[in-house]
Amino acid sequence: MNFPEHLKYTKDHEWIRIEDDVGIIGITDYAQSELGDVVFVELPAKEKHVKQGESFGTIEAVKAVSDLYTPVSGEVLEVNPRLDKTPELVNKEPYDGGWMIKVKIDNKNELNSLLDAKGYRELIGK
Amino acid sequence: MKRTAFYPIHQQLGAKIVEFAGFEMPVQYSSIFEEHKAVRNSIGLFDVSHMGEFEIRGRDAFLLAQTVTTNDVAKLCEGKAQYSTMCYPNGGIIDDLLVYHRGDRLMVVVNAANITKDFHWITSQISGLDVQVINRSDEISLLALQGPKSLATLQKLTKADLSAILYYTFIETKIADVEMIVSRTGYTGELGFELYFESSASHAEKIWNAIMNAGREFSIKPVGLGARDTLRLEMGYCLYGSDIDETTNPLEAGLGWITKLDKGKFIGRDTLLKVSQDGVKKKLVGFVMEEERAVPRHGYELRMNGTVVGTVTSGTISPTLEKGIGLGYVASQYAQPLNSLSVTIRNKDSKAKVVQVPFLKK
């Protein structure tokens, strides 16, 4: 299982990639594997303000539904338009084609509370 | 935690393993969708060795079975199997099960989660009878081979004419040189067989590999419990612990067809006869979601015009219909097909329609 070093992780199995003051957010390889076949992803509207630790959407897989938690507070700049028709990208490319939202980060200090790849691996025991 | 004889194979195949009824079982190998479709379109192989098997023998074996089960054991003859339930005197379902007539004895196949409970119940009913009840669950492996190509695949491995085995009948023969019961039964709604044989690591590997090799030309896939659940739900089959349990009776669950009130005395009959005369208060119905992306799940509320009328007991997205489908109990007056309902999904009501099961018309 793959957990890229350049990402930060939440205990709720989301990842975030930082590009200047923008955070790109998705779920980890472990999360997609635990969920199994993703059927659809419900994402917030653009311009919505999301808060660290709160739910920004839901992900429905064949076996179960699960909330998606925001790694960092900010305004939603973009949602991945491809997930509407091809939600399976979350399974196939969790860190690339399966990204979910882009957020303009309010306060980069919030990133300090996230895990690095090593910490996340320890959390899930992989 | 228990493991079946196939556990090393599941591990080798990289299956995702979950705890189920005290067993470490494969929930999926590749993808629930792919495994589901393999069974509907071609063929899939399931390890369901966690299921329990009891042998009932002795002069009163049939009398005991007739007393503890709701279907009519007298209708069985050697080589036939029967779907049935076992109830408490109050009509609550202890388990749903299969009864196999093996000439001088019966084999009863029960749900893994209920092995201990069922065995205690059955053995508590034997006083004064000439009967032995033996729990063979740990000695027997069970594979299910399901899908339109199951006959062609299995036929390669035996001289016996498998096309002669009718639905809910079985033979005892050799497959891949191993003695076994070959039963034309299953939990998927497809043409299929269930194979019971003596559990051992060498048998497990030999039979699994023989079937996977024989099915290669049909792109056979190993199938986990995830797809087993979506396959059975598309057919509207009940799952014990979700759709039926000790708080539901077979008449409410739509299992009146295996509840033979006129067969004579059996445990639960008096209550069930009264329920049948008075009419059931709630009924298990199938429903289809009319909105896209609405997936019902166990425990969600069913409403009509805003009022709660029942609860979802099983729900999923149907891989074949690509729609949300589910089973749930509703007050009897709302159970007619085509009735409109709504399912409360994350605080939002989504429209659904009561339909006759199976969801998949075959």
Short mmCIF file of C-alpha atoms in Angstrom, two decimals:
data_model
loop_
_atom_site.label_atom_id
_atom_site.label_comp_id
_atom_site.label_asym_id
_atom_site.label_seq_id
_atom_site.Cartn_x
_atom_site.Cartn_y
_atom_site.Cartn_z
CA MET A 1 0.00 0.00 0.00
CA ASN A 2 1.22 3.40 -1.02
CA PHE A 3 1.41 6.50 1.23
CA PRO A 4 3.40 9.25 -0.54
CA GLU A 5 5.92 11.11 1.62
CA HIS A 6 4.97 14.55 0.32
CA LEU A 7 1.37 14.35 1.62
CA LYS A 8 -0.09 15.03 5.06
CA TYR A 9 -2.72 12.71 6.54
CA THR A 10 -5.66 12.82 8.94
CA LYS A 11 -6.59 10.15 11.46
CA ASP A 12 -9.83 9.83 9.46
CA HIS A 13 -7.89 8.63 6.38
CA GLU A 14 -7.85 11.75 4.21
CA TRP A 15 -4.71 13.12 2.59
CA ILE A 16 -3.85 16.70 1.68
CA ARG A 17 -1.29 18.00 -0.80
CA ILE A 18 -0.14 21.58 -0.34
CA GLU A 19 0.48 23.85 -3.34
CA ASP A 20 1.21 27.36 -1.98
CA ASP A 21 -1.94 28.32 -0.09
CA VAL A 22 -4.14 25.68 -1.75
CA GLY A 23 -4.77 22.21 -0.33
CA ILE A 24 -5.82 19.33 -2.56
CA ILE A 25 -7.75 16.70 -0.61
CA GLY A 26 -8.67 13.05 -1.12
CA ILE A 27 -8.81 9.74 0.76
CA THR A 28 -5.91 7.36 1.28
CA ASP A 29 -5.14 4.10 -0.46
CA TYR A 30 -5.96 2.35 2.80
CA ALA A 31 -9.35 4.09 3.03
CA GLN A 32 -10.35 3.21 -0.53
CA SER A 33 -9.27 -0.38 0.01
CA GLU A 34 -11.29 -0.66 3.21
CA LEU A 35 -14.36 0.87 1.56
CA GLY A 36 -14.22 -1.22 -1.60
CA ASP A 37 -16.03 -0.22 -4.80
CA VAL A 38 -16.99 3.44 -4.57
CA VAL A 39 -20.45 4.10 -5.98
CA PHE A 40 -20.62 7.85 -5.59
CA VAL A 41 -19.07 10.77 -3.78
CA GLU A 42 -21.14 13.66 -2.47
CA LEU A 43 -19.05 16.82 -2.45
CA PRO A 44 -19.69 20.39 -1.25
CA ALA A 45 -20.55 23.29 -3.54
CA LYS A 46 -17.81 25.64 -4.68
CA GLU A 47 -17.19 28.62 -2.41
CA LYS A 48 -18.48 26.75 0.60
CA HIS A 49 -16.37 27.25 3.70
CA VAL A 50 -15.28 24.00 5.32
CA LYS A 51 -13.81 23.62 8.80
CA GLN A 52 -11.00 21.37 9.98
CA GLY A 53 -12.31 18.13 11.45
CA GLU A 54 -15.85 18.60 10.12
CA SER A 55 -17.51 16.62 7.38
CA PHE A 56 -17.19 18.02 3.85
CA GLY A 57 -19.11 15.23 2.15
CA THR A 58 -19.89 11.53 2.07
CA ILE A 59 -18.57 8.59 0.14
CA GLU A 60 -20.86 5.70 -0.67
CA ALA A 61 -19.34 2.29 -1.43
CA VAL A 62 -21.18 -0.96 -2.14
CA LYS A 63 -20.88 -2.14 1.43
CA ALA A 64 -21.01 1.05 3.45
CA VAL A 65 -21.27 4.81 3.52
CA SER A 66 -18.75 7.01 5.26
CA ASP A 67 -18.22 10.70 6.05
CA LEU A 68 -15.33 12.66 4.58
CA TYR A 69 -13.49 14.91 7.06
CA THR A 70 -11.75 18.16 6.25
CA PRO A 71 -8.00 18.19 7.01
CA VAL A 72 -7.79 21.96 6.99
CA SER A 73 -10.24 24.91 7.13
CA GLY A 74 -10.80 27.00 4.04
CA GLU A 75 -12.95 27.89 1.09
CA VAL A 76 -13.72 25.22 -1.53
CA LEU A 77 -12.19 26.41 -4.81
CA GLU A 78 -12.92 23.38 -6.92
CA VAL A 79 -14.48 19.90 -6.70
CA ASN A 80 -13.26 17.06 -8.91
CA PRO A 81 -15.76 17.04 -11.81
CA ARG A 82 -14.70 13.55 -12.96
CA LEU A 83 -15.95 11.85 -9.79
CA ASP A 84 -19.53 12.50 -10.82
CA LYS A 85 -19.40 10.04 -13.72
CA THR A 86 -16.37 7.96 -12.68
CA PRO A 87 -16.34 7.60 -8.88
CA GLU A 88 -14.19 4.47 -9.29
CA LEU A 89 -11.23 6.83 -9.76
CA VAL A 90 -11.15 6.99 -5.96
CA ASN A 91 -10.34 3.26 -5.96
CA LYS A 92 -8.03 3.28 -8.95
CA GLU A 93 -6.06 6.48 -8.37
CA PRO A 94 -6.66 7.63 -4.79
CA TYR A 95 -3.85 10.23 -4.91
CA ASP A 96 -4.28 11.44 -8.48
CA GLY A 97 -7.49 11.17 -10.52
CA GLY A 98 -9.43 10.42 -7.34
CA TRP A 99 -8.80 13.79 -5.61
CA MET A 100 -11.97 15.34 -4.22
CA ILE A 101 -11.73 19.04 -3.39
CA LYS A 102 -9.31 21.96 -3.57
CA VAL A 103 -9.43 24.36 -0.65
CA LYS A 104 -7.93 27.82 -0.15
CA ILE A 105 -6.28 27.33 3.22
CA ASP A 106 -7.27 29.78 5.99
CA ASN A 107 -4.42 29.12 8.35
CA LYS A 108 -1.41 26.96 7.54
CA ASN A 109 -0.77 26.40 11.25
CA GLU A 110 -3.60 23.90 11.18
CA LEU A 111 -1.39 21.63 9.07
CA ASN A 112 0.80 21.02 12.12
CA SER A 113 -1.86 18.84 13.66
CA LEU A 114 -1.79 16.40 10.70
CA LEU A 115 0.25 13.23 10.39
CA ASP A 116 3.15 12.61 8.05
CA ALA A 117 3.35 9.40 6.01
CA LYS A 118 5.25 7.59 8.75
CA GLY A 119 2.76 8.65 11.42
CA TYR A 120 -0.15 7.57 9.26
CA ARG A 121 1.41 4.19 8.56
CA GLU A 122 1.87 3.67 12.28
CA LEU A 123 -1.76 4.64 12.89
CA ILE A 124 -3.09 1.99 10.53
CA GLY A 125 -0.38 -0.55 11.25
CA LYS A 126 0.87 -0.91 7.65
CA MET B 1 -10.95 -16.68 15.74
CA LYS B 2 -11.61 -19.66 13.48
CA ARG B 3 -10.33 -20.21 9.96
CA THR B 4 -11.59 -22.47 7.21
CA ALA B 5 -9.30 -24.93 5.43
CA PHE B 6 -9.18 -22.43 2.52
CA TYR B 7 -7.71 -19.61 4.60
CA PRO B 8 -4.15 -19.96 3.21
CA ILE B 9 -5.58 -19.78 -0.32
CA HIS B 10 -7.51 -16.60 0.46
CA GLN B 11 -4.38 -15.07 1.90
CA GLN B 12 -2.32 -16.07 -1.09
CA LEU B 13 -4.92 -14.47 -3.38
CA GLY B 14 -4.67 -11.22 -1.43
CA ALA B 15 -8.28 -11.32 -0.27
CA LYS B 16 -9.48 -8.72 2.18
CA ILE B 17 -10.28 -10.71 5.32
CA VAL B 18 -12.94 -9.73 7.83
CA GLU B 19 -14.33 -11.26 10.99
CA PHE B 20 -17.67 -12.91 10.33
CA ALA B 21 -19.49 -15.10 12.83
CA GLY B 22 -16.24 -15.90 14.59
CA PHE B 23 -14.40 -16.78 11.36
CA GLU B 24 -11.76 -14.92 9.41
CA MET B 25 -13.47 -14.86 6.01
CA PRO B 26 -12.71 -13.24 2.64
CA VAL B 27 -15.04 -10.28 2.04
CA GLN B 28 -13.60 -9.53 -1.39
CA TYR B 29 -10.71 -10.59 -3.61
CA SER B 30 -10.70 -7.93 -6.31
CA SER B 31 -13.92 -5.91 -6.31
CA ILE B 32 -17.47 -6.66 -5.18
CA PHE B 33 -18.77 -5.43 -8.55
CA GLU B 34 -16.44 -7.65 -10.57
CA GLU B 35 -17.11 -10.69 -8.42
CA HIS B 36 -20.87 -10.09 -8.54
CA LYS B 37 -20.80 -9.80 -12.33
CA ALA B 38 -18.66 -12.91 -12.71
CA VAL B 39 -21.40 -14.92 -10.99
CA ARG B 40 -24.26 -13.35 -12.96
CA ASN B 41 -22.52 -13.64 -16.33
CA SER B 42 -20.24 -16.65 -15.99
CA ILE B 43 -19.02 -18.33 -12.81
CA GLY B 44 -17.72 -17.68 -9.31
CA LEU B 45 -16.35 -19.84 -6.47
CA PHE B 46 -17.19 -19.13 -2.81
CA ASP B 47 -15.72 -20.60 0.35
CA VAL B 48 -18.66 -20.87 2.72
CA SER B 49 -17.14 -23.47 5.01
CA HIS B 50 -18.07 -21.34 8.01
CA MET B 51 -21.64 -22.65 7.65
CA GLY B 52 -22.62 -25.32 10.18
CA GLU B 53 -23.62 -28.93 9.50
CA PHE B 54 -25.42 -31.26 11.91
CA GLU B 55 -26.09 -34.90 11.31
CA ILE B 56 -29.31 -36.29 12.74
CA ARG B 57 -29.58 -40.06 12.85
CA GLY B 58 -31.55 -42.73 14.64
CA ARG B 59 -35.07 -44.11 14.34
CA ASP B 60 -36.66 -40.78 15.30
CA ALA B 61 -34.42 -38.51 13.19
CA PHE B 62 -37.28 -37.50 10.89
CA LEU B 63 -39.68 -37.00 13.77
CA LEU B 64 -37.20 -34.66 15.45
CA ALA B 65 -36.70 -32.66 12.24
CA GLN B 66 -40.46 -32.49 11.70
CA THR B 67 -40.87 -31.15 15.24
CA VAL B 68 -38.18 -28.46 15.17
CA THR B 69 -38.60 -27.16 11.60
CA THR B 70 -41.51 -25.39 9.91
CA ASN B 71 -41.37 -26.99 6.45
CA ASP B 72 -42.80 -30.47 5.88
CA VAL B 73 -40.01 -33.04 6.22
CA ALA B 74 -42.43 -35.74 5.04
CA LYS B 75 -42.22 -34.19 1.57
CA LEU B 76 -38.52 -35.03 1.39
CA CYS B 77 -37.25 -38.23 -0.15
CA GLU B 78 -33.69 -39.50 -0.34
CA GLY B 79 -31.56 -37.14 -2.40
CA LYS B 80 -33.74 -34.10 -1.84
CA ALA B 81 -33.04 -30.93 0.09
CA GLN B 82 -35.47 -28.49 1.64
CA TYR B 83 -35.29 -24.87 2.75
CA SER B 84 -36.85 -24.34 6.16
CA THR B 85 -36.85 -22.36 9.36
CA MET B 86 -36.66 -23.30 13.00
CA CYS B 87 -38.84 -21.31 15.43
CA TYR B 88 -39.38 -20.84 19.13
CA PRO B 89 -42.85 -21.55 20.52
CA ASN B 90 -43.59 -17.79 20.16
CA GLY B 91 -42.88 -18.02 16.42
CA GLY B 92 -39.59 -16.11 16.55
CA ILE B 93 -37.09 -17.48 14.03
CA ILE B 94 -34.13 -19.30 15.59
CA ASP B 95 -32.49 -19.82 12.20
CA ASP B 96 -33.15 -20.51 8.54
CA LEU B 97 -31.60 -23.72 7.29
CA LEU B 98 -31.40 -26.51 4.73
CA VAL B 99 -32.45 -30.08 5.49
CA TYR B 100 -30.90 -32.85 3.36
CA HIS B 101 -32.43 -36.34 3.23
CA ARG B 102 -29.53 -38.82 3.15
CA GLY B 103 -31.50 -42.05 3.39
CA ASP B 104 -30.85 -43.26 6.92
CA ARG B 105 -30.07 -39.78 8.26
CA LEU B 106 -30.53 -36.08 7.77
CA MET B 107 -27.98 -33.34 7.32
CA VAL B 108 -29.02 -29.90 8.54
CA VAL B 109 -27.08 -26.86 7.33
CA VAL B 110 -27.27 -23.76 9.51
CA ASN B 111 -25.85 -20.25 9.65
CA ALA B 112 -22.35 -19.95 11.08
CA ALA B 113 -23.39 -17.38 13.69
CA ASN B 114 -26.06 -19.74 15.01
CA ILE B 115 -24.21 -23.06 15.23
CA THR B 116 -24.00 -23.17 19.03
CA LYS B 117 -27.50 -21.79 19.60
CA ASP B 118 -29.09 -24.17 17.06
CA PHE B 119 -27.24 -27.21 18.36
CA HIS B 120 -28.37 -26.50 21.92
CA TRP B 121 -31.93 -25.93 20.78
CA ILE B 122 -32.15 -29.12 18.74
CA THR B 123 -30.53 -31.25 21.41
CA SER B 124 -32.88 -29.78 24.02
CA GLN B 125 -35.78 -31.34 22.10
CA ILE B 126 -34.59 -34.97 21.98
CA SER B 127 -35.71 -36.38 25.31
CA GLY B 128 -37.55 -39.65 24.82
CA LEU B 129 -36.50 -39.91 21.18
CA ASP B 130 -34.20 -42.51 19.63
CA VAL B 131 -31.95 -40.00 17.92
CA GLN B 132 -28.37 -38.76 17.79
CA VAL B 133 -27.50 -35.21 16.82
CA ILE B 134 -23.86 -34.70 15.86
CA ASN B 135 -22.25 -31.35 15.17
CA ARG B 136 -20.02 -31.91 12.09
CA SER B 137 -19.39 -28.22 11.42
CA ASP B 138 -15.64 -28.39 12.02
CA GLU B 139 -15.23 -31.55 9.92
CA ILE B 140 -16.97 -30.38 6.76
CA SER B 141 -15.82 -27.91 4.11
CA LEU B 142 -18.37 -26.19 1.88
CA LEU B 143 -17.72 -24.55 -1.47
CA ALA B 144 -20.41 -22.90 -3.56
CA LEU B 145 -19.89 -22.82 -7.32
CA GLN B 146 -22.43 -20.43 -8.81
CA GLY B 147 -23.19 -18.98 -12.23
CA PRO B 148 -24.37 -20.04 -15.69
CA LYS B 149 -21.04 -21.82 -16.38
CA SER B 150 -21.02 -23.79 -13.12
CA LEU B 151 -22.39 -26.98 -14.67
CA ALA B 152 -19.93 -26.99 -17.58
CA THR B 153 -17.05 -26.34 -15.18
CA LEU B 154 -17.91 -28.95 -12.58
CA GLN B 155 -18.79 -31.58 -15.18
CA LYS B 156 -15.13 -31.66 -16.26
CA LEU B 157 -14.19 -33.01 -12.85
CA THR B 158 -16.52 -36.00 -12.55
CA LYS B 159 -18.02 -38.92 -14.42
CA ALA B 160 -21.41 -38.45 -12.77
CA ASP B 161 -24.02 -36.74 -14.93
CA LEU B 162 -24.46 -33.44 -13.11
CA SER B 163 -27.13 -32.16 -15.49
CA ALA B 164 -29.42 -34.80 -13.96
CA ILE B 165 -29.26 -33.10 -10.53
CA LEU B 166 -32.44 -31.05 -10.31
CA TYR B 167 -32.87 -27.89 -8.27
CA TYR B 168 -32.85 -28.74 -4.54
CA THR B 169 -31.62 -32.28 -5.08
CA PHE B 170 -28.15 -33.73 -4.52
CA ILE B 171 -25.96 -36.73 -5.21
CA GLU B 172 -22.95 -38.22 -3.47
CA THR B 173 -20.07 -38.63 -5.88
CA LYS B 174 -16.41 -37.87 -6.48
CA ILE B 175 -15.22 -34.51 -7.77
CA ALA B 176 -11.49 -34.32 -8.44
CA ASP B 177 -11.25 -37.75 -6.75
CA VAL B 178 -12.69 -36.49 -3.47
CA GLU B 179 -15.93 -37.97 -2.10
CA MET B 180 -18.56 -35.27 -1.64
CA ILE B 181 -22.16 -34.18 -1.63
CA VAL B 182 -22.98 -32.24 -4.80
CA SER B 183 -26.12 -30.23 -4.20
CA ARG B 184 -27.93 -28.05 -6.72
CA THR B 185 -28.56 -25.21 -4.32
CA GLY B 186 -27.19 -21.74 -3.70
CA TYR B 187 -27.76 -18.22 -2.47
CA THR B 188 -27.36 -16.30 -5.71
CA GLY B 189 -30.35 -17.14 -7.93
CA GLU B 190 -28.02 -18.58 -10.60
CA LEU B 191 -27.51 -22.13 -11.75
CA GLY B 192 -25.12 -23.47 -9.15
CA PHE B 193 -23.86 -26.18 -6.88
CA GLU B 194 -22.81 -26.49 -3.28
CA LEU B 195 -20.12 -29.04 -2.44
CA TYR B 196 -19.79 -30.62 1.00
CA PHE B 197 -16.68 -32.68 1.75
CA GLU B 198 -14.37 -33.71 4.55
CA SER B 199 -12.35 -30.72 5.64
CA SER B 200 -8.57 -30.97 5.31
CA ALA B 201 -5.78 -28.76 4.00
CA SER B 202 -4.99 -31.22 1.21
CA HIS B 203 -8.62 -31.55 0.09
CA ALA B 204 -9.04 -27.79 0.19
CA GLU B 205 -6.09 -27.10 -2.05
CA LYS B 206 -6.82 -29.95 -4.42
CA ILE B 207 -10.48 -29.11 -4.97
CA TRP B 208 -10.04 -25.35 -5.10
CA ASN B 209 -7.30 -25.67 -7.73
CA ALA B 210 -9.20 -28.27 -9.75
CA ILE B 211 -12.27 -26.02 -9.94
CA MET B 212 -10.28 -22.85 -10.69
CA ASN B 213 -8.44 -24.68 -13.49
CA ALA B 214 -11.63 -26.16 -14.91
CA GLY B 215 -13.29 -22.75 -14.86
CA ARG B 216 -10.38 -20.86 -16.36
CA GLU B 217 -11.89 -20.83 -19.87
CA PHE B 218 -14.94 -19.09 -18.36
CA SER B 219 -12.80 -16.57 -16.45
CA ILE B 220 -13.89 -18.00 -13.10
CA LYS B 221 -13.37 -15.69 -10.11
CA PRO B 222 -13.17 -16.35 -6.38
CA VAL B 223 -16.04 -14.48 -4.72
CA GLY B 224 -16.15 -13.08 -1.20
CA LEU B 225 -18.90 -12.40 1.30
CA GLY B 226 -19.41 -8.88 -0.07
CA ALA B 227 -20.70 -10.08 -3.43
CA ARG B 228 -22.48 -12.99 -1.75
CA ASP B 229 -24.58 -10.36 0.01
CA THR B 230 -25.34 -8.25 -3.10
CA LEU B 231 -26.19 -11.41 -5.08
CA ARG B 232 -28.64 -12.72 -2.49
CA LEU B 233 -30.21 -9.32 -2.00
CA GLU B 234 -30.92 -8.92 -5.74
CA MET B 235 -32.93 -12.14 -5.38
CA GLY B 236 -34.70 -10.90 -2.25
CA TYR B 237 -33.35 -13.80 -0.16
CA CYS B 238 -33.42 -13.25 3.60
CA LEU B 239 -30.23 -12.96 5.62
CA TYR B 240 -30.44 -14.18 9.20
CA GLY B 241 -29.45 -11.46 11.64
CA SER B 242 -30.54 -8.72 9.24
CA ASP B 243 -33.93 -9.55 7.71
CA ILE B 244 -34.98 -12.32 10.05
CA ASP B 245 -34.18 -13.03 13.68
CA GLU B 246 -35.78 -14.09 16.94
CA THR B 247 -38.08 -11.05 16.91
CA THR B 248 -39.60 -11.85 13.49
CA ASN B 249 -41.72 -14.80 12.47
CA PRO B 250 -41.65 -16.60 9.10
CA LEU B 251 -45.10 -15.35 8.08
CA GLU B 252 -44.03 -11.71 8.42
CA ALA B 253 -40.81 -12.49 6.59
CA GLY B 254 -42.59 -13.81 3.50
CA LEU B 255 -41.55 -17.37 4.39
CA GLY B 256 -45.12 -18.66 4.59
CA TRP B 257 -44.26 -20.99 1.70
CA ILE B 258 -41.92 -22.95 3.98
CA THR B 259 -44.26 -22.81 6.99
CA LYS B 260 -46.58 -25.77 6.66
CA LEU B 261 -49.24 -25.13 9.28
CA ASP B 262 -51.19 -28.22 8.15
CA LYS B 263 -48.31 -30.72 8.46
CA GLY B 264 -49.09 -31.59 12.08
CA LYS B 265 -47.40 -30.64 15.32
CA PHE B 266 -44.22 -28.57 15.26
CA ILE B 267 -42.67 -26.01 17.58
CA GLY B 268 -44.19 -22.59 16.97
CA ARG B 269 -47.24 -23.93 15.15
CA ASP B 270 -49.85 -22.73 17.64
CA THR B 271 -48.57 -19.16 17.57
CA LEU B 272 -48.08 -19.13 13.81
CA LEU B 273 -51.56 -20.53 13.23
CA LYS B 274 -53.00 -17.67 15.25
CA VAL B 275 -50.82 -15.12 13.42
CA SER B 276 -52.01 -16.59 10.14
CA GLN B 277 -55.67 -16.32 11.20
CA ASP B 278 -55.35 -12.79 12.59
CA GLY B 279 -53.12 -11.53 9.77
CA VAL B 280 -49.56 -10.28 10.20
CA LYS B 281 -49.00 -6.80 11.63
CA LYS B 282 -45.84 -6.11 9.63
CA LYS B 283 -44.44 -7.52 6.43
CA LEU B 284 -41.02 -7.79 4.89
CA VAL B 285 -41.14 -6.00 1.54
CA GLY B 286 -38.70 -5.25 -1.24
CA PHE B 287 -38.30 -1.68 -2.39
CA VAL B 288 -36.41 0.06 -5.16
CA MET B 289 -35.05 3.59 -4.85
CA GLU B 290 -36.49 5.97 -7.40
CA GLU B 291 -33.77 8.55 -6.95
CA GLU B 292 -30.28 8.17 -8.27
CA ARG B 293 -27.46 7.85 -5.77
CA ALA B 294 -29.74 6.90 -2.93
CA VAL B 295 -28.51 3.75 -1.22
CA PRO B 296 -30.61 2.28 1.59
CA ARG B 297 -28.77 0.67 4.52
CA HIS B 298 -29.72 -1.56 7.45
CA GLY B 299 -31.41 0.51 10.18
CA TYR B 300 -32.60 3.45 8.04
CA GLU B 301 -36.21 4.54 8.58
CA LEU B 302 -38.98 3.90 6.07
CA ARG B 303 -41.61 6.62 5.95
CA MET B 304 -44.89 7.36 4.31
CA ASN B 305 -45.99 10.98 4.14
CA GLY B 306 -43.43 11.80 6.79
CA THR B 307 -44.59 9.16 9.28
CA VAL B 308 -42.27 6.28 10.16
CA VAL B 309 -43.85 3.01 8.94
CA GLY B 310 -40.89 0.65 9.20
CA THR B 311 -37.16 -0.01 9.07
CA VAL B 312 -34.70 -1.12 6.41
CA THR B 313 -33.21 -4.51 7.22
CA SER B 314 -30.94 -4.92 4.17
CA GLY B 315 -29.89 -2.43 1.53
CA THR B 316 -27.31 -1.96 -1.16
CA ILE B 317 -26.78 -0.64 -4.61
CA SER B 318 -27.67 -3.42 -7.01
CA PRO B 319 -24.67 -4.04 -9.27
CA THR B 320 -26.99 -5.44 -11.96
CA LEU B 321 -29.78 -2.83 -11.81
CA GLU B 322 -27.45 0.01 -10.80
CA LYS B 323 -30.10 1.24 -8.38
CA GLY B 324 -30.55 1.23 -4.65
CA ILE B 325 -32.55 -1.80 -3.49
CA GLY B 326 -33.56 -2.98 -0.06
CA LEU B 327 -35.70 -5.11 2.19
CA GLY B 328 -37.54 -3.80 5.22
CA TYR B 329 -40.48 -4.37 7.48
CA VAL B 330 -43.47 -2.08 7.09
CA ALA B 331 -46.89 -2.12 8.75
CA SER B 332 -49.01 -4.50 6.65
CA GLN B 333 -51.28 -1.79 5.20
CA TYR B 334 -48.27 -0.27 3.41
CA ALA B 335 -46.92 -3.51 1.96
CA GLN B 336 -48.70 -3.56 -1.42
CA PRO B 337 -46.46 -3.45 -4.49
CA LEU B 338 -46.17 -0.02 -6.16
CA ASN B 339 -46.84 1.74 -2.86
CA SER B 340 -44.69 4.83 -2.51
CA LEU B 341 -42.34 5.06 0.45
CA SER B 342 -39.40 7.15 1.39
CA VAL B 343 -36.15 6.11 2.97
CA THR B 344 -34.47 8.54 5.34
CA ILE B 345 -30.87 8.72 4.21
CA ARG B 346 -28.71 11.10 6.25
CA ASN B 347 -31.69 13.22 7.33
CA LYS B 348 -33.08 13.47 3.80
CA ASP B 349 -36.11 11.56 2.51
CA SER B 350 -35.46 9.72 -0.77
CA LYS B 351 -38.31 8.26 -2.78
CA ALA B 352 -38.75 4.52 -3.10
CA LYS B 353 -41.36 2.10 -4.38
CA VAL B 354 -42.47 -1.24 -2.96
CA VAL B 355 -41.84 -4.05 -5.45
CA GLN B 356 -42.27 -7.78 -5.55
CA VAL B 357 -39.01 -9.68 -5.04
CA PRO B 358 -36.88 -10.91 -6.69
CA PHE B 359 -35.59 -7.52 -7.79
CA LEU B 360 -33.88 -9.33 -10.63
CA LYS B 361 -36.44 -10.90 -12.95
CA LYS B 362 -34.85 -13.95 -14.48
#
